[in-house]
């Protein structure tokens, strides 16, 4: 999968993509990341990339021409590349959207700065607008990194065999169960007996219950999208009874 990241601050991307899993994925050729400096596509001697907003107002707006040339350069080899603009006005990024986008072969990620880009960039070049959350960053760069990380770990061969994206939080629209590892006792705090029992069915049942408990108490909104068995539903009722709240949120 190829990621072209269009930015005014290419240096921000040096370390995140060198270290750890993403760095290895690049080495193994599983992903290709091109950092494209939008300023390289200016045509004036001062390399101007932003200007004051028509109609007045605070801040600066990123100019359309350098961005247009940069996108056309990135799309030169693959016109079917999918162009995403990272912006708080975009659709909320989540695991479901990540799984869908991970089937793309070439993504162009446009990082905004200042008050954002000239509207004609959206109208003429952007296929999709994505927000990583309802807060305002200084730039779209960190959002682009989040997308590259989230999508890359879904690609075959990126996660080592000891890791699996299958059991991720949200992949089943449930939060993950608690995890424990050595030591068996830490300052008097032990580990749930069942986890060291060797009884895999009991361990599976415990983990399912804990994932449901965590989801019910922390993210009941996710339950609507989860495929719950009758056992799950009975267990959720038990939790809600014990929590002394009304029955499940999914109206069943
Ligand atoms: C953002 C977000 C974000 C807004 C103004 C860049 C900044 C500046 N991008 N999800 N939240 N972008 O805050 O994606 O142009």
PDB file of C-alpha atoms and ligand atoms in Angstrom:
ATOM      1  CA  UNK A   1       0.000   0.000   0.000  1.00  0.00           C
ATOM      2  CA  UNK A   2       1.320   3.467  -0.859  1.00  0.00           C
ATOM      3  CA  UNK A   3       0.769   6.522   1.305  1.00  0.00           C
ATOM      4  CA  UNK A   4       1.558   9.965  -0.153  1.00  0.00           C
ATOM      5  CA  UNK A   5       1.459  12.528   2.650  1.00  0.00           C
ATOM      6  CA  UNK A   6       1.167  16.171   1.507  1.00  0.00           C
ATOM      7  CA  UNK A   7       2.428  18.547   4.185  1.00  0.00           C
ATOM      8  CA  UNK A   8       4.154  21.870   4.875  1.00  0.00           C
ATOM      9  CA  UNK A   9       6.169  20.194   7.660  1.00  0.00           C
ATOM     10  CA  UNK A  10       7.845  17.061   6.228  1.00  0.00           C
ATOM     11  CA  UNK A  11      10.283  16.861   9.158  1.00  0.00           C
ATOM     12  CA  UNK A  12       7.402  15.857  11.443  1.00  0.00           C
ATOM     13  CA  UNK A  13       7.327  12.448   9.774  1.00  0.00           C
ATOM     14  CA  UNK A  14      10.970  11.457  10.160  1.00  0.00           C
ATOM     15  CA  UNK A  15      10.914   9.457  13.386  1.00  0.00           C
ATOM     16  CA  UNK A  16       7.352   7.999  13.579  1.00  0.00           C
ATOM     17  CA  UNK A  17       7.856   6.035  10.385  1.00  0.00           C
ATOM     18  CA  UNK A  18      11.410   4.885  11.126  1.00  0.00           C
ATOM     19  CA  UNK A  19      10.839   3.182  14.421  1.00  0.00           C
ATOM     20  CA  UNK A  20       9.038  -0.003  15.362  1.00  0.00           C
ATOM     21  CA  UNK A  21       6.411  -1.847  13.362  1.00  0.00           C
ATOM     22  CA  UNK A  22       5.873   0.823  10.698  1.00  0.00           C
ATOM     23  CA  UNK A  23       9.604   1.121  10.112  1.00  0.00           C
ATOM     24  CA  UNK A  24       9.848  -2.641   9.573  1.00  0.00           C
ATOM     25  CA  UNK A  25       6.788  -2.608   7.304  1.00  0.00           C
ATOM     26  CA  UNK A  26       8.522  -0.008   5.126  1.00  0.00           C
ATOM     27  CA  UNK A  27      11.739  -2.077   5.133  1.00  0.00           C
ATOM     28  CA  UNK A  28       9.737  -5.188   4.142  1.00  0.00           C
ATOM     29  CA  UNK A  29       8.067  -3.187   1.361  1.00  0.00           C
ATOM     30  CA  UNK A  30       4.620  -3.890   2.804  1.00  0.00           C
ATOM     31  CA  UNK A  31       3.915  -0.166   2.817  1.00  0.00           C
ATOM     32  CA  UNK A  32       5.511   2.736   0.950  1.00  0.00           C
ATOM     33  CA  UNK A  33       5.399   6.234   2.409  1.00  0.00           C
ATOM     34  CA  UNK A  34       6.242   9.333   0.328  1.00  0.00           C
ATOM     35  CA  UNK A  35       6.403  12.626   2.284  1.00  0.00           C
ATOM     36  CA  UNK A  36       5.518  15.379  -0.206  1.00  0.00           C
ATOM     37  CA  UNK A  37       6.397  18.988   0.684  1.00  0.00           C
ATOM     38  CA  UNK A  38       3.603  21.192  -0.699  1.00  0.00           C
ATOM     39  CA  UNK A  39       6.024  24.150  -0.753  1.00  0.00           C
ATOM     40  CA  UNK A  40       7.996  22.319  -3.489  1.00  0.00           C
ATOM     41  CA  UNK A  41       4.985  22.918  -5.763  1.00  0.00           C
ATOM     42  CA  UNK A  42       4.934  26.696  -5.485  1.00  0.00           C
ATOM     43  CA  UNK A  43       5.949  28.630  -8.601  1.00  0.00           C
ATOM     44  CA  UNK A  44       6.841  32.026  -7.090  1.00  0.00           C
ATOM     45  CA  UNK A  45      10.304  32.921  -5.830  1.00  0.00           C
ATOM     46  CA  UNK A  46       9.006  33.329  -2.257  1.00  0.00           C
ATOM     47  CA  UNK A  47       7.371  29.884  -2.289  1.00  0.00           C
ATOM     48  CA  UNK A  48       4.128  31.305  -0.875  1.00  0.00           C
ATOM     49  CA  UNK A  49       1.710  28.566   0.286  1.00  0.00           C
ATOM     50  CA  UNK A  50      -0.912  30.590   2.186  1.00  0.00           C
ATOM     51  CA  UNK A  51      -2.743  33.902   1.953  1.00  0.00           C
ATOM     52  CA  UNK A  52      -5.318  36.016   3.783  1.00  0.00           C
ATOM     53  CA  UNK A  53      -8.972  34.884   3.497  1.00  0.00           C
ATOM     54  CA  UNK A  54     -11.238  36.585   0.974  1.00  0.00           C
ATOM     55  CA  UNK A  55     -13.919  38.381   2.954  1.00  0.00           C
ATOM     56  CA  UNK A  56     -11.464  39.157   5.741  1.00  0.00           C
ATOM     57  CA  UNK A  57     -11.153  37.409   9.093  1.00  0.00           C
ATOM     58  CA  UNK A  58      -8.486  35.803  11.247  1.00  0.00           C
ATOM     59  CA  UNK A  59      -5.673  33.566  10.144  1.00  0.00           C
ATOM     60  CA  UNK A  60      -4.411  32.372   6.787  1.00  0.00           C
ATOM     61  CA  UNK A  61      -5.772  29.948   4.191  1.00  0.00           C
ATOM     62  CA  UNK A  62      -3.672  27.431   2.264  1.00  0.00           C
ATOM     63  CA  UNK A  63      -3.532  28.355  -1.443  1.00  0.00           C
ATOM     64  CA  UNK A  64      -5.098  26.018  -4.031  1.00  0.00           C
ATOM     65  CA  UNK A  65      -2.348  26.046  -6.715  1.00  0.00           C
ATOM     66  CA  UNK A  66       0.552  24.372  -4.823  1.00  0.00           C
ATOM     67  CA  UNK A  67      -1.835  21.753  -3.399  1.00  0.00           C
ATOM     68  CA  UNK A  68      -3.354  21.081  -6.853  1.00  0.00           C
ATOM     69  CA  UNK A  69       0.115  20.562  -8.385  1.00  0.00           C
ATOM     70  CA  UNK A  70       1.213  18.338  -5.492  1.00  0.00           C
ATOM     71  CA  UNK A  71      -1.898  16.113  -5.791  1.00  0.00           C
ATOM     72  CA  UNK A  72      -1.528  15.889  -9.578  1.00  0.00           C
ATOM     73  CA  UNK A  73       2.134  14.922  -9.096  1.00  0.00           C
ATOM     74  CA  UNK A  74       1.169  12.207  -6.590  1.00  0.00           C
ATOM     75  CA  UNK A  75      -1.577  10.898  -8.873  1.00  0.00           C
ATOM     76  CA  UNK A  76       0.653  10.888 -11.975  1.00  0.00           C
ATOM     77  CA  UNK A  77       1.358   7.146 -11.751  1.00  0.00           C
ATOM     78  CA  UNK A  78      -2.013   6.082 -10.295  1.00  0.00           C
ATOM     79  CA  UNK A  79      -4.947   8.322 -11.226  1.00  0.00           C
ATOM     80  CA  UNK A  80      -7.163   6.065  -9.093  1.00  0.00           C
ATOM     81  CA  UNK A  81      -5.405   7.148  -5.917  1.00  0.00           C
ATOM     82  CA  UNK A  82      -7.909   8.054  -3.161  1.00  0.00           C
ATOM     83  CA  UNK A  83      -7.360  11.568  -1.780  1.00  0.00           C
ATOM     84  CA  UNK A  84      -8.232  12.187   1.881  1.00  0.00           C
ATOM     85  CA  UNK A  85      -8.221  15.629   3.541  1.00  0.00           C
ATOM     86  CA  UNK A  86      -7.719  15.462   7.322  1.00  0.00           C
ATOM     87  CA  UNK A  87     -10.057  17.992   8.934  1.00  0.00           C
ATOM     88  CA  UNK A  88     -12.307  18.337  12.001  1.00  0.00           C
ATOM     89  CA  UNK A  89     -15.182  18.734   9.498  1.00  0.00           C
ATOM     90  CA  UNK A  90     -14.549  15.198   8.163  1.00  0.00           C
ATOM     91  CA  UNK A  91     -16.368  11.942   8.925  1.00  0.00           C
ATOM     92  CA  UNK A  92     -15.207  10.374  12.197  1.00  0.00           C
ATOM     93  CA  UNK A  93     -12.367   7.948  11.703  1.00  0.00           C
ATOM     94  CA  UNK A  94     -12.951   4.548  13.328  1.00  0.00           C
ATOM     95  CA  UNK A  95     -11.871   0.898  13.027  1.00  0.00           C
ATOM     96  CA  UNK A  96     -14.675   0.133  10.607  1.00  0.00           C
ATOM     97  CA  UNK A  97     -13.558   2.927   8.239  1.00  0.00           C
ATOM     98  CA  UNK A  98      -9.934   1.837   8.709  1.00  0.00           C
ATOM     99  CA  UNK A  99     -10.805  -1.708   7.625  1.00  0.00           C
ATOM    100  CA  UNK A 100     -12.539  -0.345   4.519  1.00  0.00           C
ATOM    101  CA  UNK A 101      -9.673   1.993   3.581  1.00  0.00           C
ATOM    102  CA  UNK A 102      -7.065  -0.733   4.160  1.00  0.00           C
ATOM    103  CA  UNK A 103      -8.173  -2.336   0.889  1.00  0.00           C
ATOM    104  CA  UNK A 104      -7.057   0.737  -1.082  1.00  0.00           C
ATOM    105  CA  UNK A 105      -3.688   0.514  -2.898  1.00  0.00           C
ATOM    106  CA  UNK A 106      -2.788   4.220  -2.973  1.00  0.00           C
ATOM    107  CA  UNK A 107      -3.870   6.886  -0.489  1.00  0.00           C
ATOM    108  CA  UNK A 108      -3.020  10.591  -0.694  1.00  0.00           C
ATOM    109  CA  UNK A 109      -3.308  12.243   2.736  1.00  0.00           C
ATOM    110  CA  UNK A 110      -3.577  16.042   2.645  1.00  0.00           C
ATOM    111  CA  UNK A 111      -2.522  17.748   5.885  1.00  0.00           C
ATOM    112  CA  UNK A 112      -4.104  21.141   6.496  1.00  0.00           C
ATOM    113  CA  UNK A 113      -2.594  23.996   8.484  1.00  0.00           C
ATOM    114  CA  UNK A 114      -3.784  27.444   9.621  1.00  0.00           C
ATOM    115  CA  UNK A 115      -7.494  27.979   8.865  1.00  0.00           C
ATOM    116  CA  UNK A 116      -7.403  25.090   6.387  1.00  0.00           C
ATOM    117  CA  UNK A 117      -7.341  24.840   2.597  1.00  0.00           C
ATOM    118  CA  UNK A 118      -9.065  26.913  -0.101  1.00  0.00           C
ATOM    119  CA  UNK A 119     -12.525  25.370  -0.627  1.00  0.00           C
ATOM    120  CA  UNK A 120     -11.737  24.640  -4.296  1.00  0.00           C
ATOM    121  CA  UNK A 121      -9.205  22.022  -3.127  1.00  0.00           C
ATOM    122  CA  UNK A 122     -12.097  20.108  -1.534  1.00  0.00           C
ATOM    123  CA  UNK A 123     -14.397  20.602  -4.517  1.00  0.00           C
ATOM    124  CA  UNK A 124     -11.824  19.704  -7.185  1.00  0.00           C
ATOM    125  CA  UNK A 125      -9.415  17.181  -5.636  1.00  0.00           C
ATOM    126  CA  UNK A 126     -10.623  15.650  -2.342  1.00  0.00           C
ATOM    127  CA  UNK A 127     -12.444  12.283  -2.393  1.00  0.00           C
ATOM    128  CA  UNK A 128     -13.058  12.056   1.343  1.00  0.00           C
ATOM    129  CA  UNK A 129     -12.673  14.195   4.471  1.00  0.00           C
ATOM    130  CA  UNK A 130     -11.706  12.440   7.708  1.00  0.00           C
ATOM    131  CA  UNK A 131     -11.549  13.650  11.310  1.00  0.00           C
ATOM    132  CA  UNK A 132      -9.666  11.734  13.992  1.00  0.00           C
ATOM    133  CA  UNK A 133     -11.642  13.450  16.727  1.00  0.00           C
ATOM    134  CA  UNK A 134     -13.646  16.467  17.860  1.00  0.00           C
ATOM    135  CA  UNK A 135     -10.709  18.619  18.866  1.00  0.00           C
ATOM    136  CA  UNK A 136      -8.500  21.087  16.938  1.00  0.00           C
ATOM    137  CA  UNK A 137      -4.885  20.239  16.117  1.00  0.00           C
ATOM    138  CA  UNK A 138      -2.279  22.697  14.875  1.00  0.00           C
ATOM    139  CA  UNK A 139      -2.117  20.664  11.680  1.00  0.00           C
ATOM    140  CA  UNK A 140      -3.370  17.505   9.977  1.00  0.00           C
ATOM    141  CA  UNK A 141       0.037  15.787  10.240  1.00  0.00           C
ATOM    142  CA  UNK A 142      -0.631  13.913  13.468  1.00  0.00           C
ATOM    143  CA  UNK A 143      -4.009  12.831  12.083  1.00  0.00           C
ATOM    144  CA  UNK A 144      -2.266  11.492   8.966  1.00  0.00           C
ATOM    145  CA  UNK A 145       0.137   9.525  11.168  1.00  0.00           C
ATOM    146  CA  UNK A 146      -2.805   8.037  13.066  1.00  0.00           C
ATOM    147  CA  UNK A 147      -4.364   6.899   9.798  1.00  0.00           C
ATOM    148  CA  UNK A 148      -1.119   5.392   8.441  1.00  0.00           C
ATOM    149  CA  UNK A 149      -0.585   3.487  11.710  1.00  0.00           C
ATOM    150  CA  UNK A 150      -4.200   2.261  11.987  1.00  0.00           C
ATOM    151  CA  UNK A 151      -4.386   1.110   8.346  1.00  0.00           C
ATOM    152  CA  UNK A 152      -0.885  -0.386   8.148  1.00  0.00           C
ATOM    153  CA  UNK A 153      -1.391  -2.759  11.078  1.00  0.00           C
ATOM    154  CA  UNK A 154      -4.384  -4.240   9.231  1.00  0.00           C
ATOM    155  CA  UNK A 155      -2.202  -5.200   6.255  1.00  0.00           C
ATOM    156  CA  UNK A 156      -1.014  -8.833   6.018  1.00  0.00           C
ATOM    157  CA  UNK A 157       2.501  -9.288   7.370  1.00  0.00           C
ATOM    158  CA  UNK A 158       2.750  -5.947   9.173  1.00  0.00           C
ATOM    159  CA  UNK A 159       1.854  -7.245  12.615  1.00  0.00           C
ATOM    160  CA  UNK A 160       4.168 -10.059  13.760  1.00  0.00           C
ATOM    161  CA  UNK A 161       2.608 -13.528  14.279  1.00  0.00           C
ATOM    162  CA  UNK A 162       2.421 -12.818  18.014  1.00  0.00           C
ATOM    163  CA  UNK A 163       0.027 -10.014  17.357  1.00  0.00           C
ATOM    164  CA  UNK A 164      -3.303 -10.208  15.649  1.00  0.00           C
ATOM    165  CA  UNK A 165      -5.613  -7.468  14.501  1.00  0.00           C
ATOM    166  CA  UNK A 166      -8.468  -9.954  14.626  1.00  0.00           C
ATOM    167  CA  UNK A 167      -8.944  -9.653  18.364  1.00  0.00           C
ATOM    168  CA  UNK A 168      -8.764  -5.880  18.354  1.00  0.00           C
ATOM    169  CA  UNK A 169     -11.056  -3.681  20.354  1.00  0.00           C
ATOM    170  CA  UNK A 170     -13.832  -2.503  18.046  1.00  0.00           C
ATOM    171  CA  UNK A 171     -13.185  -5.307  15.503  1.00  0.00           C
ATOM    172  CA  UNK A 172     -16.133  -6.952  17.215  1.00  0.00           C
ATOM    173  CA  UNK A 173     -17.500  -3.629  18.410  1.00  0.00           C
ATOM    174  CA  UNK A 174     -16.573  -4.690  21.956  1.00  0.00           C
ATOM    175  CA  UNK A 175     -13.765  -3.290  24.091  1.00  0.00           C
ATOM    176  CA  UNK A 176     -10.899  -5.691  24.838  1.00  0.00           C
ATOM    177  CA  UNK A 177     -10.775  -7.832  28.018  1.00  0.00           C
ATOM    178  CA  UNK A 178      -8.168  -7.204  30.753  1.00  0.00           C
ATOM    179  CA  UNK A 179      -4.674  -8.564  30.082  1.00  0.00           C
ATOM    180  CA  UNK A 180      -2.182  -9.941  32.625  1.00  0.00           C
ATOM    181  CA  UNK A 181       1.393 -11.283  32.398  1.00  0.00           C
ATOM    182  CA  UNK A 182       4.223 -12.285  34.806  1.00  0.00           C
ATOM    183  CA  UNK A 183       4.699 -11.788  37.754  1.00  0.00           C
ATOM    184  CA  UNK A 184       1.781 -13.803  39.141  1.00  0.00           C
ATOM    185  CA  UNK A 185       1.873 -11.497  42.223  1.00  0.00           C
ATOM    186  CA  UNK A 186       2.724  -7.785  42.231  1.00  0.00           C
ATOM    187  CA  UNK A 187       2.739  -6.118  45.623  1.00  0.00           C
ATOM    188  CA  UNK A 188       0.005  -8.455  46.742  1.00  0.00           C
ATOM    189  CA  UNK A 189      -2.058  -7.958  43.598  1.00  0.00           C
ATOM    190  CA  UNK A 190      -2.625 -11.357  41.940  1.00  0.00           C
ATOM    191  CA  UNK A 191      -4.035 -12.584  38.641  1.00  0.00           C
ATOM    192  CA  UNK A 192      -7.568 -13.984  38.107  1.00  0.00           C
ATOM    193  CA  UNK A 193      -7.330 -17.745  38.890  1.00  0.00           C
ATOM    194  CA  UNK A 194      -9.072 -18.760  35.681  1.00  0.00           C
ATOM    195  CA  UNK A 195      -6.237 -17.302  33.567  1.00  0.00           C
ATOM    196  CA  UNK A 196      -3.687 -19.691  35.063  1.00  0.00           C
ATOM    197  CA  UNK A 197      -6.123 -22.640  35.172  1.00  0.00           C
ATOM    198  CA  UNK A 198      -5.291 -23.971  31.712  1.00  0.00           C
ATOM    199  CA  UNK A 199      -9.041 -24.399  31.156  1.00  0.00           C
ATOM    200  CA  UNK A 200      -9.301 -22.691  27.746  1.00  0.00           C
ATOM    201  CA  UNK A 201     -13.119 -22.783  27.583  1.00  0.00           C
ATOM    202  CA  UNK A 202     -13.345 -21.134  31.003  1.00  0.00           C
ATOM    203  CA  UNK A 203     -10.700 -18.596  29.976  1.00  0.00           C
ATOM    204  CA  UNK A 204     -12.677 -17.817  26.801  1.00  0.00           C
ATOM    205  CA  UNK A 205     -15.883 -17.382  28.801  1.00  0.00           C
ATOM    206  CA  UNK A 206     -14.142 -15.117  31.374  1.00  0.00           C
ATOM    207  CA  UNK A 207     -12.624 -12.941  28.647  1.00  0.00           C
ATOM    208  CA  UNK A 208     -15.969 -12.642  26.859  1.00  0.00           C
ATOM    209  CA  UNK A 209     -17.693 -11.557  30.094  1.00  0.00           C
ATOM    210  CA  UNK A 210     -14.955  -9.032  30.904  1.00  0.00           C
ATOM    211  CA  UNK A 211     -15.098  -7.585  27.380  1.00  0.00           C
ATOM    212  CA  UNK A 212     -18.880  -7.230  27.751  1.00  0.00           C
ATOM    213  CA  UNK A 213     -18.552  -5.740  31.263  1.00  0.00           C
ATOM    214  CA  UNK A 214     -16.010  -3.173  30.084  1.00  0.00           C
ATOM    215  CA  UNK A 215     -18.124  -2.282  27.043  1.00  0.00           C
ATOM    216  CA  UNK A 216     -21.376  -1.987  29.020  1.00  0.00           C
ATOM    217  CA  UNK A 217     -19.787   0.244  31.654  1.00  0.00           C
ATOM    218  CA  UNK A 218     -17.526   2.343  29.423  1.00  0.00           C
ATOM    219  CA  UNK A 219     -19.006   2.347  25.890  1.00  0.00           C
ATOM    220  CA  UNK A 220     -22.618   1.132  25.922  1.00  0.00           C
ATOM    221  CA  UNK A 221     -23.035   2.926  22.574  1.00  0.00           C
ATOM    222  CA  UNK A 222     -20.943   0.158  20.962  1.00  0.00           C
ATOM    223  CA  UNK A 223     -23.393  -2.597  21.966  1.00  0.00           C
ATOM    224  CA  UNK A 224     -25.821  -1.682  19.197  1.00  0.00           C
ATOM    225  CA  UNK A 225     -23.201  -2.767  16.605  1.00  0.00           C
ATOM    226  CA  UNK A 226     -22.048  -5.897  18.487  1.00  0.00           C
ATOM    227  CA  UNK A 227     -23.433  -9.312  17.547  1.00  0.00           C
ATOM    228  CA  UNK A 228     -24.519 -10.554  20.954  1.00  0.00           C
ATOM    229  CA  UNK A 229     -25.454 -14.146  21.753  1.00  0.00           C
ATOM    230  CA  UNK A 230     -28.312 -14.966  24.146  1.00  0.00           C
ATOM    231  CA  UNK A 231     -25.648 -15.775  26.735  1.00  0.00           C
ATOM    232  CA  UNK A 232     -24.081 -12.345  26.151  1.00  0.00           C
ATOM    233  CA  UNK A 233     -27.461 -10.641  26.594  1.00  0.00           C
ATOM    234  CA  UNK A 234     -28.194 -12.541  29.818  1.00  0.00           C
ATOM    235  CA  UNK A 235     -24.751 -11.602  31.131  1.00  0.00           C
ATOM    236  CA  UNK A 236     -25.261  -7.931  30.211  1.00  0.00           C
ATOM    237  CA  UNK A 237     -28.551  -7.924  32.113  1.00  0.00           C
ATOM    238  CA  UNK A 238     -26.773  -9.360  35.132  1.00  0.00           C
ATOM    239  CA  UNK A 239     -24.184  -6.556  34.893  1.00  0.00           C
ATOM    240  CA  UNK A 240     -26.863  -3.895  34.519  1.00  0.00           C
ATOM    241  CA  UNK A 241     -28.842  -5.385  37.419  1.00  0.00           C
ATOM    242  CA  UNK A 242     -25.692  -5.369  39.515  1.00  0.00           C
ATOM    243  CA  UNK A 243     -24.962  -1.822  38.302  1.00  0.00           C
ATOM    244  CA  UNK A 244     -28.587  -1.078  39.339  1.00  0.00           C
ATOM    245  CA  UNK A 245     -29.355   0.560  36.005  1.00  0.00           C
ATOM    246  CA  UNK A 246     -32.176  -0.053  33.513  1.00  0.00           C
ATOM    247  CA  UNK A 247     -31.972  -2.900  30.971  1.00  0.00           C
ATOM    248  CA  UNK A 248     -29.632  -2.915  27.983  1.00  0.00           C
ATOM    249  CA  UNK A 249     -29.244   0.177  25.789  1.00  0.00           C
ATOM    250  CA  UNK A 250     -30.036  -1.657  22.557  1.00  0.00           C
ATOM    251  CA  UNK A 251     -33.748  -1.649  23.286  1.00  0.00           C
ATOM    252  CA  UNK A 252     -33.996  -5.438  23.344  1.00  0.00           C
TER     253      UNK A 252
HETATM  254  C1  LIG B   1      -7.898  17.526  12.484  1.00  0.00           C
HETATM  255  C2  LIG B   1      -8.703  16.669  13.238  1.00  0.00           C
HETATM  256  C3  LIG B   1      -7.501  18.892  12.865  1.00  0.00           C
HETATM  257  C4  LIG B   1      -7.627  22.015  12.020  1.00  0.00           C
HETATM  258  C5  LIG B   1      -6.981  23.314  11.699  1.00  0.00           C
HETATM  259  C6  LIG B   1      -5.479  21.535  11.189  1.00  0.00           C
HETATM  260  C7  LIG B   1      -6.504  21.040  12.168  1.00  0.00           C
HETATM  261  C8  LIG B   1      -5.649  23.011  11.102  1.00  0.00           C
HETATM  262  N1  LIG B   1      -7.561  16.903  11.355  1.00  0.00           N
HETATM  263  N2  LIG B   1      -8.817  15.488  12.535  1.00  0.00           N
HETATM  264  N3  LIG B   1      -9.270  16.876  14.434  1.00  0.00           N
HETATM  265  N4  LIG B   1      -6.903  19.662  11.904  1.00  0.00           N
HETATM  266  O1  LIG B   1      -7.738  19.318  14.002  1.00  0.00           O
HETATM  267  O2  LIG B   1      -8.123  15.674  11.419  1.00  0.00           O
HETATM  268  O3  LIG B   1      -5.675  23.391   9.745  1.00  0.00           O
END
